[in-house]
PDB file of C-alpha atoms in Angstrom:
ATOM      1  CA  MET A 237     -17.042   9.750 -19.305  1.00 40.00           C
ATOM      2  CA  THR A 238     -15.985   8.087 -22.548  1.00 44.00           C
ATOM      3  CA  GLY A 239     -19.183   6.368 -23.494  1.00 51.00           C
ATOM      4  CA  ILE A 240     -22.418   4.919 -22.291  1.00 53.00           C
ATOM      5  CA  SER A 241     -23.326   1.332 -22.744  1.00 57.00           C
ATOM      6  CA  ASN A 242     -25.922  -0.915 -21.232  1.00 72.00           C
ATOM      7  CA  ASP A 243     -27.815  -3.925 -22.495  1.00 89.00           C
ATOM      8  CA  SER A 244     -29.769  -1.993 -25.094  1.00 97.00           C
ATOM      9  CA  VAL A 245     -27.817   1.215 -25.741  1.00 98.00           C
ATOM     10  CA  TRP A 246     -24.301   1.775 -27.031  1.00 98.00           C
ATOM     11  CA  ILE A 247     -22.969   5.315 -27.388  1.00 98.00           C
ATOM     12  CA  THR A 248     -19.370   6.326 -27.873  1.00 98.00           C
ATOM     13  CA  ILE A 249     -16.992   8.903 -29.297  1.00 98.00           C
ATOM     14  CA  GLN A 250     -13.579   7.525 -30.144  1.00 98.00           C
ATOM     15  CA  GLU A 251     -10.452   8.091 -32.223  1.00 98.00           C
ATOM     16  CA  MET A 252     -10.160   4.417 -33.099  1.00 98.00           C
ATOM     17  CA  PRO A 253     -11.840   3.166 -36.297  1.00 98.00           C
ATOM     18  CA  LEU A 254     -15.484   2.140 -35.885  1.00 98.00           C
ATOM     19  CA  SER A 255     -16.400  -1.499 -36.395  1.00 97.00           C
ATOM     20  CA  LEU A 256     -19.477  -2.342 -38.429  1.00 98.00           C
ATOM     21  CA  GLU A 257     -19.118  -5.990 -37.395  1.00 98.00           C
ATOM     22  CA  GLU A 258     -19.376  -5.122 -33.685  1.00 98.00           C
ATOM     23  CA  VAL A 259     -22.424  -2.947 -34.371  1.00 98.00           C
ATOM     24  CA  SER A 260     -24.136  -5.721 -36.305  1.00 98.00           C
ATOM     25  CA  GLU A 261     -23.403  -8.169 -33.503  1.00 98.00           C
ATOM     26  CA  PHE A 262     -24.783  -5.725 -30.921  1.00 98.00           C
ATOM     27  CA  LEU A 263     -27.999  -4.982 -32.818  1.00 98.00           C
ATOM     28  CA  ARG A 264     -29.065  -8.468 -33.862  1.00 98.00           C
ATOM     29  CA  VAL A 265     -31.251  -9.609 -30.978  1.00 97.00           C
ATOM     30  CA  GLU A 266     -34.149 -12.019 -30.830  1.00 97.00           C
ATOM     31  CA  GLU A 267     -36.684  -9.240 -30.134  1.00 97.00           C
ATOM     32  CA  ALA A 268     -35.882  -7.484 -33.416  1.00 97.00           C
ATOM     33  CA  GLY A 269     -36.802  -8.485 -36.945  1.00 98.00           C
ATOM     34  CA  GLY A 270     -35.536  -5.301 -38.545  1.00 98.00           C
ATOM     35  CA  VAL A 271     -32.103  -3.758 -38.105  1.00 98.00           C
ATOM     36  CA  ASP A 272     -31.244  -0.491 -39.800  1.00 98.00           C
ATOM     37  CA  ILE A 273     -27.656   0.755 -39.833  1.00 98.00           C
ATOM     38  CA  PHE A 274     -26.510   4.077 -41.258  1.00 98.00           C
ATOM     39  CA  LEU A 275     -22.824   4.651 -42.011  1.00 98.00           C
ATOM     40  CA  GLY A 276     -21.378   8.094 -42.618  1.00 98.00           C
ATOM     41  CA  THR A 277     -18.147   7.850 -44.614  1.00 98.00           C
ATOM     42  CA  THR A 278     -15.543  10.203 -46.023  1.00 98.00           C
ATOM     43  CA  ARG A 279     -16.473  11.142 -49.582  1.00 97.00           C
ATOM     44  CA  ARG A 280     -13.788  12.040 -52.111  1.00 97.00           C
ATOM     45  CA  TRP A 281     -15.710  14.372 -54.413  1.00 96.00           C
ATOM     46  CA  THR A 282     -17.976  17.252 -53.439  1.00 91.00           C
ATOM     47  CA  GLU A 283     -19.818  19.351 -55.980  1.00 88.00           C
ATOM     48  CA  THR A 284     -20.813  22.821 -54.848  1.00 81.00           C
ATOM     49  CA  GLU A 285     -22.159  25.907 -56.526  1.00 81.00           C
ATOM     50  CA  GLU A 286     -19.637  28.659 -55.962  1.00 78.00           C
ATOM     51  CA  LYS A 287     -20.921  32.238 -55.917  1.00 76.00           C
ATOM     52  CA  ALA A 288     -17.401  33.454 -56.649  1.00 74.00           C
ATOM     53  CA  ALA A 289     -17.388  31.392 -59.840  1.00 72.00           C
ATOM     54  CA  GLY A 290     -20.667  32.886 -61.030  1.00 82.00           C
ATOM     55  CA  GLY A 291     -22.805  30.057 -59.735  1.00 83.00           C
ATOM     56  CA  LYS A 292     -20.816  27.445 -61.614  1.00 87.00           C
ATOM     57  CA  THR A 293     -20.573  23.970 -60.212  1.00 89.00           C
ATOM     58  CA  VAL A 294     -17.179  23.366 -58.681  1.00 88.00           C
ATOM     59  CA  ARG A 295     -15.941  19.887 -57.959  1.00 92.00           C
ATOM     60  CA  ARG A 296     -13.570  19.620 -55.028  1.00 94.00           C
ATOM     61  CA  GLU A 297     -11.427  16.677 -54.118  1.00 97.00           C
ATOM     62  CA  THR A 298     -11.218  15.772 -50.444  1.00 97.00           C
ATOM     63  CA  VAL A 299      -8.307  13.811 -49.014  1.00 98.00           C
ATOM     64  CA  LEU A 300      -9.547  13.454 -45.455  1.00 97.00           C
ATOM     65  CA  LEU A 301     -11.965  14.779 -42.871  1.00 98.00           C
ATOM     66  CA  GLU A 302     -10.910  15.927 -39.436  1.00 98.00           C
ATOM     67  CA  TYR A 303     -13.461  15.840 -36.622  1.00 98.00           C
ATOM     68  CA  GLU A 304     -13.466  17.782 -33.379  1.00 98.00           C
ATOM     69  CA  CYS A 305     -16.040  17.676 -30.584  1.00 98.00           C
ATOM     70  CA  TYR A 306     -17.049  19.055 -27.218  1.00 98.00           C
ATOM     71  CA  LYS A 307     -16.991  15.570 -25.874  1.00 98.00           C
ATOM     72  CA  PRO A 308     -18.940  15.637 -22.604  1.00 98.00           C
ATOM     73  CA  MET A 309     -21.763  17.636 -24.158  1.00 98.00           C
ATOM     74  CA  ALA A 310     -21.737  15.622 -27.392  1.00 98.00           C
ATOM     75  CA  LEU A 311     -22.111  12.390 -25.419  1.00 98.00           C
ATOM     76  CA  LYS A 312     -24.907  13.942 -23.384  1.00 98.00           C
ATOM     77  CA  GLU A 313     -26.767  15.015 -26.547  1.00 98.00           C
ATOM     78  CA  MET A 314     -26.235  11.635 -28.215  1.00 98.00           C
ATOM     79  CA  HIS A 315     -27.627   9.904 -25.151  1.00 98.00           C
ATOM     80  CA  ARG A 316     -30.623  12.200 -25.187  1.00 98.00           C
ATOM     81  CA  LEU A 317     -31.306  11.446 -28.868  1.00 98.00           C
ATOM     82  CA  VAL A 318     -31.241   7.729 -28.204  1.00 98.00           C
ATOM     83  CA  ASP A 319     -33.565   8.165 -25.226  1.00 97.00           C
ATOM     84  CA  GLU A 320     -35.959  10.080 -27.490  1.00 98.00           C
ATOM     85  CA  ALA A 321     -35.867   7.293 -30.087  1.00 98.00           C
ATOM     86  CA  PHE A 322     -36.716   4.719 -27.417  1.00 98.00           C
ATOM     87  CA  ALA A 323     -39.614   6.887 -26.234  1.00 98.00           C
ATOM     88  CA  ARG A 324     -41.078   7.398 -29.714  1.00 98.00           C
ATOM     89  CA  TRP A 325     -40.663   4.026 -31.432  1.00 98.00           C
ATOM     90  CA  PRO A 326     -40.583   0.386 -30.342  1.00 98.00           C
ATOM     91  CA  VAL A 327     -36.787   0.288 -30.344  1.00 98.00           C
ATOM     92  CA  ARG A 328     -35.146  -2.787 -28.869  1.00 98.00           C
ATOM     93  CA  ARG A 329     -31.529  -1.757 -29.297  1.00 98.00           C
ATOM     94  CA  ALA A 330     -29.824   1.389 -30.548  1.00 98.00           C
ATOM     95  CA  CYS A 331     -26.305   2.616 -31.044  1.00 98.00           C
ATOM     96  CA  LEU A 332     -24.753   5.937 -31.958  1.00 98.00           C
ATOM     97  CA  LEU A 333     -21.004   5.943 -32.489  1.00 98.00           C
ATOM     98  CA  HIS A 334     -18.851   8.810 -33.705  1.00 98.00           C
ATOM     99  CA  ARG A 335     -15.221   8.874 -34.615  1.00 98.00           C
ATOM    100  CA  ILE A 336     -13.083  11.990 -34.070  1.00 98.00           C
ATOM    101  CA  GLY A 337      -9.665  12.966 -35.364  1.00 98.00           C
ATOM    102  CA  GLU A 338      -8.665  12.168 -38.936  1.00 98.00           C
ATOM    103  CA  VAL A 339     -10.959   9.990 -41.043  1.00 98.00           C
ATOM    104  CA  SER A 340      -9.579   8.960 -44.450  1.00 98.00           C
ATOM    105  CA  LEU A 341     -11.506   8.333 -47.660  1.00 98.00           C
ATOM    106  CA  ARG A 342     -14.071   5.502 -47.407  1.00 98.00           C
ATOM    107  CA  GLU A 343     -13.584   5.214 -43.659  1.00 98.00           C
ATOM    108  CA  ILE A 344     -16.543   5.455 -41.292  1.00 98.00           C
ATOM    109  CA  SER A 345     -17.023   8.618 -39.226  1.00 98.00           C
ATOM    110  CA  VAL A 346     -20.417   7.787 -37.739  1.00 98.00           C
ATOM    111  CA  ILE A 347     -22.672   4.786 -37.219  1.00 98.00           C
ATOM    112  CA  ALA A 348     -26.324   5.060 -36.236  1.00 98.00           C
ATOM    113  CA  GLY A 349     -28.073   1.748 -35.724  1.00 98.00           C
ATOM    114  CA  VAL A 350     -31.512   0.673 -34.570  1.00 98.00           C
ATOM    115  CA  ALA A 351     -33.070  -2.726 -33.971  1.00 98.00           C
ATOM    116  CA  ALA A 352     -36.871  -2.872 -33.876  1.00 98.00           C
ATOM    117  CA  PRO A 353     -39.500  -5.591 -34.262  1.00 98.00           C
ATOM    118  CA  HIS A 354     -40.330  -4.384 -37.813  1.00 98.00           C
ATOM    119  CA  ARG A 355     -38.414  -2.518 -40.496  1.00 98.00           C
ATOM    120  CA  ALA A 356     -40.529   0.650 -40.712  1.00 98.00           C
ATOM    121  CA  ASP A 357     -39.736   1.657 -37.146  1.00 98.00           C
ATOM    122  CA  ALA A 358     -36.087   0.673 -37.555  1.00 98.00           C
ATOM    123  CA  PHE A 359     -35.740   2.923 -40.634  1.00 98.00           C
ATOM    124  CA  THR A 360     -37.593   5.835 -39.031  1.00 98.00           C
ATOM    125  CA  ALA A 361     -35.772   5.729 -35.699  1.00 98.00           C
ATOM    126  CA  CYS A 362     -32.368   5.330 -37.361  1.00 98.00           C
ATOM    127  CA  ARG A 363     -33.016   8.306 -39.607  1.00 98.00           C
ATOM    128  CA  TYR A 364     -34.076  10.325 -36.574  1.00 98.00           C
ATOM    129  CA  LEU A 365     -30.807   9.489 -34.818  1.00 98.00           C
ATOM    130  CA  ILE A 366     -28.526  10.545 -37.659  1.00 98.00           C
ATOM    131  CA  ASP A 367     -30.581  13.596 -38.683  1.00 97.00           C
ATOM    132  CA  THR A 368     -30.784  15.009 -35.181  1.00 97.00           C
ATOM    133  CA  LEU A 369     -27.182  14.197 -34.369  1.00 97.00           C
ATOM    134  CA  LYS A 370     -26.220  16.406 -37.281  1.00 97.00           C
ATOM    135  CA  THR A 371     -28.102  19.395 -35.898  1.00 95.00           C
ATOM    136  CA  ARG A 372     -27.598  19.035 -32.142  1.00 96.00           C
ATOM    137  CA  ALA A 373     -24.409  17.215 -31.194  1.00 97.00           C
ATOM    138  CA  PRO A 374     -21.480  19.639 -30.793  1.00 98.00           C
ATOM    139  CA  ILE A 375     -19.228  17.933 -33.333  1.00 98.00           C
ATOM    140  CA  TRP A 376     -17.516  19.651 -36.249  1.00 98.00           C
ATOM    141  CA  LYS A 377     -15.743  18.484 -39.375  1.00 98.00           C
ATOM    142  CA  LYS A 378     -12.956  20.110 -41.329  1.00 98.00           C
ATOM    143  CA  GLU A 379     -12.470  19.139 -44.954  1.00 97.00           C
ATOM    144  CA  HIS A 380      -8.901  18.827 -46.164  1.00 98.00           C
ATOM    145  CA  PHE A 381      -8.623  19.146 -49.941  1.00 97.00           C
ATOM    146  CA  VAL A 382      -6.093  17.693 -52.332  1.00 97.00           C
ATOM    147  CA  ASP A 383      -4.731  21.191 -53.085  1.00 95.00           C
ATOM    148  CA  GLY A 384      -3.680  21.617 -49.446  1.00 96.00           C
ATOM    149  CA  ASN A 385      -6.563  23.920 -48.507  1.00 96.00           C
ATOM    150  CA  ALA A 386      -8.879  23.115 -45.626  1.00 97.00           C
ATOM    151  CA  ARG A 387     -12.148  24.516 -44.377  1.00 95.00           C
ATOM    152  CA  TRP A 388     -14.555  23.939 -41.516  1.00 96.00           C
ATOM    153  CA  VAL A 389     -17.887  22.722 -42.783  1.00 94.00           C
ATOM    154  CA  GLU A 390     -20.692  25.005 -41.734  1.00 85.00           C
ATOM    155  CA  GLY A 391     -23.414  22.624 -40.748  1.00 84.00           C
ATOM    156  CA  ASP A 392     -27.045  22.801 -39.851  1.00 72.00           C
ATOM    157  CA  SER A 393     -28.173  24.731 -36.850  1.00 67.00           C
ATOM    158  CA  ALA A 394     -31.009  23.252 -34.906  1.00 55.00           C
ATOM    159  CA  PRO A 395     -34.292  25.098 -34.919  1.00 47.00           C
ATOM    160  CA  GLU A 396     -33.712  27.445 -32.069  1.00 52.00           C
ATOM    161  CA  PRO A 397     -36.474  27.664 -29.532  1.00 43.00           C
ATOM    162  CA  PHE A 398     -33.717  28.459 -27.049  1.00 45.00           C
ATOM    163  CA  SER A 399     -32.056  31.523 -28.470  1.00 39.00           C
ATOM    164  CA  SER A 400     -34.945  33.278 -30.117  1.00 37.00           C
ATOM    165  CA  PRO A 401     -36.044  36.108 -27.810  1.00 37.00           C
ATOM    166  CA  ASP A 402     -39.668  36.047 -28.965  1.00 36.00           C
ATOM    167  CA  THR A 403     -40.195  32.561 -27.624  1.00 32.00           C
ATOM    168  CA  MET A 404     -38.968  33.458 -24.169  1.00 32.00           C
TER     169      MET A 404
ATOM    170  CA  MET B 260      -7.231  31.604  -4.827  1.00 46.00           C
ATOM    171  CA  GLY B 261     -10.442  29.713  -4.184  1.00 49.00           C
ATOM    172  CA  ASP B 262     -12.424  32.951  -4.135  1.00 54.00           C
ATOM    173  CA  LYS B 263     -11.083  33.953  -7.516  1.00 54.00           C
ATOM    174  CA  LYS B 264     -12.213  30.717  -9.045  1.00 55.00           C
ATOM    175  CA  LEU B 265     -15.671  31.179  -7.547  1.00 65.00           C
ATOM    176  CA  GLN B 266     -15.974  34.493  -9.369  1.00 88.00           C
ATOM    177  CA  SER B 267     -14.920  33.311 -12.772  1.00 93.00           C
ATOM    178  CA  VAL B 268     -16.502  31.655 -15.783  1.00 96.00           C
ATOM    179  CA  GLN B 269     -14.690  29.189 -18.000  1.00 97.00           C
ATOM    180  CA  VAL B 270     -15.338  29.716 -21.729  1.00 98.00           C
ATOM    181  CA  LEU B 271     -14.630  26.985 -24.298  1.00 98.00           C
ATOM    182  CA  LEU B 272     -14.241  27.491 -28.047  1.00 98.00           C
ATOM    183  CA  PHE B 273     -14.268  24.892 -30.803  1.00 98.00           C
ATOM    184  CA  SER B 274     -13.605  24.535 -34.524  1.00 97.00           C
ATOM    185  CA  VAL B 275     -13.821  27.676 -36.650  1.00 97.00           C
ATOM    186  CA  ILE B 276     -14.362  30.132 -33.793  1.00 97.00           C
ATOM    187  CA  ARG B 277     -11.497  28.556 -31.853  1.00 98.00           C
ATOM    188  CA  GLU B 278      -9.198  29.151 -34.822  1.00 97.00           C
ATOM    189  CA  GLN B 279     -10.445  32.714 -35.317  1.00 97.00           C
ATOM    190  CA  ALA B 280      -9.919  33.602 -31.658  1.00 97.00           C
ATOM    191  CA  GLY B 281      -6.637  31.730 -31.470  1.00 98.00           C
ATOM    192  CA  ILE B 282      -7.588  30.194 -28.121  1.00 98.00           C
ATOM    193  CA  ASP B 283      -9.515  27.073 -27.120  1.00 98.00           C
ATOM    194  CA  ALA B 284     -10.421  28.323 -23.647  1.00 98.00           C
ATOM    195  CA  THR B 285     -10.348  31.449 -21.541  1.00 98.00           C
ATOM    196  CA  THR B 286     -11.507  32.637 -18.152  1.00 96.00           C
ATOM    197  CA  LEU B 287     -13.758  35.637 -17.657  1.00 95.00           C
ATOM    198  CA  HIS B 288     -13.990  37.229 -14.239  1.00 93.00           C
ATOM    199  CA  LEU B 289     -17.209  38.431 -12.704  1.00 91.00           C
ATOM    200  CA  ASP B 290     -17.496  41.086 -10.044  1.00 88.00           C
ATOM    201  CA  PRO B 291     -18.928  39.834  -6.758  1.00 85.00           C
ATOM    202  CA  GLY B 292     -22.670  39.457  -7.143  1.00 82.00           C
ATOM    203  CA  GLU B 293     -22.539  40.362 -10.838  1.00 86.00           C
ATOM    204  CA  ALA B 294     -25.250  38.862 -13.047  1.00 86.00           C
ATOM    205  CA  VAL B 295     -24.318  38.619 -16.707  1.00 95.00           C
ATOM    206  CA  SER B 296     -26.390  37.168 -19.521  1.00 97.00           C
ATOM    207  CA  ALA B 297     -24.822  34.659 -21.860  1.00 97.00           C
ATOM    208  CA  GLY B 298     -25.266  37.151 -24.698  1.00 96.00           C
ATOM    209  CA  ALA B 299     -23.468  39.899 -22.774  1.00 96.00           C
ATOM    210  CA  LEU B 300     -20.678  37.489 -22.038  1.00 96.00           C
ATOM    211  CA  LEU B 301     -20.289  36.892 -25.782  1.00 96.00           C
ATOM    212  CA  GLU B 302     -20.012  40.644 -26.324  1.00 96.00           C
ATOM    213  CA  ARG B 303     -17.361  40.863 -23.659  1.00 96.00           C
ATOM    214  CA  LEU B 304     -15.417  38.095 -25.358  1.00 97.00           C
ATOM    215  CA  ALA B 305     -15.735  39.756 -28.766  1.00 97.00           C
ATOM    216  CA  ALA B 306     -14.260  42.956 -27.321  1.00 97.00           C
ATOM    217  CA  THR B 307     -11.114  41.010 -26.485  1.00 97.00           C
ATOM    218  CA  TYR B 308     -11.161  38.809 -29.611  1.00 98.00           C
ATOM    219  CA  PRO B 309     -12.700  40.965 -32.378  1.00 98.00           C
ATOM    220  CA  ALA B 310     -12.059  38.292 -34.992  1.00 97.00           C
ATOM    221  CA  ILE B 311     -14.959  36.266 -33.607  1.00 97.00           C
ATOM    222  CA  ARG B 312     -17.523  39.042 -33.905  1.00 97.00           C
ATOM    223  CA  PRO B 313     -18.766  38.197 -37.435  1.00 96.00           C
ATOM    224  CA  MET B 314     -19.616  34.679 -36.241  1.00 95.00           C
ATOM    225  CA  LEU B 315     -21.613  35.666 -33.176  1.00 95.00           C
ATOM    226  CA  PRO B 316     -25.042  35.675 -34.880  1.00 94.00           C
ATOM    227  CA  LEU B 317     -24.541  31.997 -35.696  1.00 94.00           C
ATOM    228  CA  VAL B 318     -23.275  30.948 -32.289  1.00 96.00           C
ATOM    229  CA  ARG B 319     -25.412  28.904 -29.956  1.00 96.00           C
ATOM    230  CA  ILE B 320     -24.400  29.090 -26.337  1.00 97.00           C
ATOM    231  CA  ALA B 321     -24.166  26.138 -23.990  1.00 98.00           C
ATOM    232  CA  VAL B 322     -23.898  26.583 -20.253  1.00 98.00           C
ATOM    233  CA  ASN B 323     -22.849  23.559 -18.251  1.00 98.00           C
ATOM    234  CA  ARG B 324     -23.294  21.408 -21.371  1.00 98.00           C
ATOM    235  CA  GLU B 325     -26.876  22.471 -22.177  1.00 98.00           C
ATOM    236  CA  TYR B 326     -28.012  24.879 -24.893  1.00 97.00           C
ATOM    237  CA  VAL B 327     -29.401  28.059 -23.321  1.00 98.00           C
ATOM    238  CA  PRO B 328     -31.046  31.252 -24.615  1.00 97.00           C
ATOM    239  CA  ARG B 329     -28.894  34.383 -24.750  1.00 97.00           C
ATOM    240  CA  GLU B 330     -30.885  35.816 -21.852  1.00 97.00           C
ATOM    241  CA  HIS B 331     -29.707  32.993 -19.615  1.00 98.00           C
ATOM    242  CA  ILE B 332     -27.859  34.364 -16.592  1.00 97.00           C
ATOM    243  CA  VAL B 333     -24.366  32.999 -16.258  1.00 96.00           C
ATOM    244  CA  ARG B 334     -23.085  32.382 -12.768  1.00 93.00           C
ATOM    245  CA  ALA B 335     -19.592  32.132 -11.378  1.00 93.00           C
ATOM    246  CA  GLY B 336     -18.282  28.607 -11.754  1.00 93.00           C
ATOM    247  CA  ASP B 337     -20.289  27.937 -14.934  1.00 96.00           C
ATOM    248  CA  GLU B 338     -18.756  26.336 -18.020  1.00 97.00           C
ATOM    249  CA  VAL B 339     -19.765  28.274 -21.128  1.00 98.00           C
ATOM    250  CA  ALA B 340     -19.211  26.904 -24.640  1.00 98.00           C
ATOM    251  CA  LEU B 341     -19.566  28.699 -27.969  1.00 98.00           C
ATOM    252  CA  ILE B 342     -21.207  26.342 -30.452  1.00 97.00           C
ATOM    253  CA  THR B 343     -20.929  27.388 -34.098  1.00 97.00           C
ATOM    254  CA  PRO B 344     -23.216  25.484 -36.524  1.00 97.00           C
ATOM    255  CA  VAL B 345     -22.371  21.846 -35.949  1.00 97.00           C
ATOM    256  CA  SER B 346     -21.300  19.521 -38.750  1.00 97.00           C
ATOM    257  CA  GLY B 347     -20.874  16.082 -37.280  1.00 97.00           C
ATOM    258  CA  GLY B 348     -21.857  12.905 -39.019  1.00 96.00           C
TER     259      GLY B 348
END
């Protein structure tokens, strides 16, 4: 299973660069008057407050991001998110594409796109796709810094109805 | 050989916990008829790979590619994955 695609849904995880042009072509359909596309890209500078530095703001320089995933489960989760978006909003087309491996500065690691009759639903559904992907899809990024250091980014955990004993 | 496979559980590790353990996959064997919770399986793994223990409170467990509670009973033949906080996007 490398990806899922039908007339209205396009989901993939790939090492090849992602194409904004193909996404735009896919999303612009006659049923939609609003198309919202989110791009996640590799950022060069990250400012963080470091406890070790007494809460001072530290600016780190990234040279590339490296992505790893549990591919069959990530695809399954991405498909589920898109299904949820279709169920909640009048979505006509949606795509969720993620790149894995090394992603250099300014390059695109993720594209979430939604086509809907009107812009409000396109914005809302697109935001839902990217926000929930970041908490549920088993994908991880490692930041490689200019000084040769690297670290796995500790991301957001989903709210956990599953693993909390008091909800069982 | 087939019987052995029927009594084992495949465990997959990714990202930071994969690097801490030094393995990306391992096989745990169950006794015939043994019922083990996903949480107990994690403990068993941490006994072999103590470096992963500090991360266990943050780990979500997936069995056969679905998130499950720690009480979930793992069966022979299942695919278990340790999911540290994800950071895609």
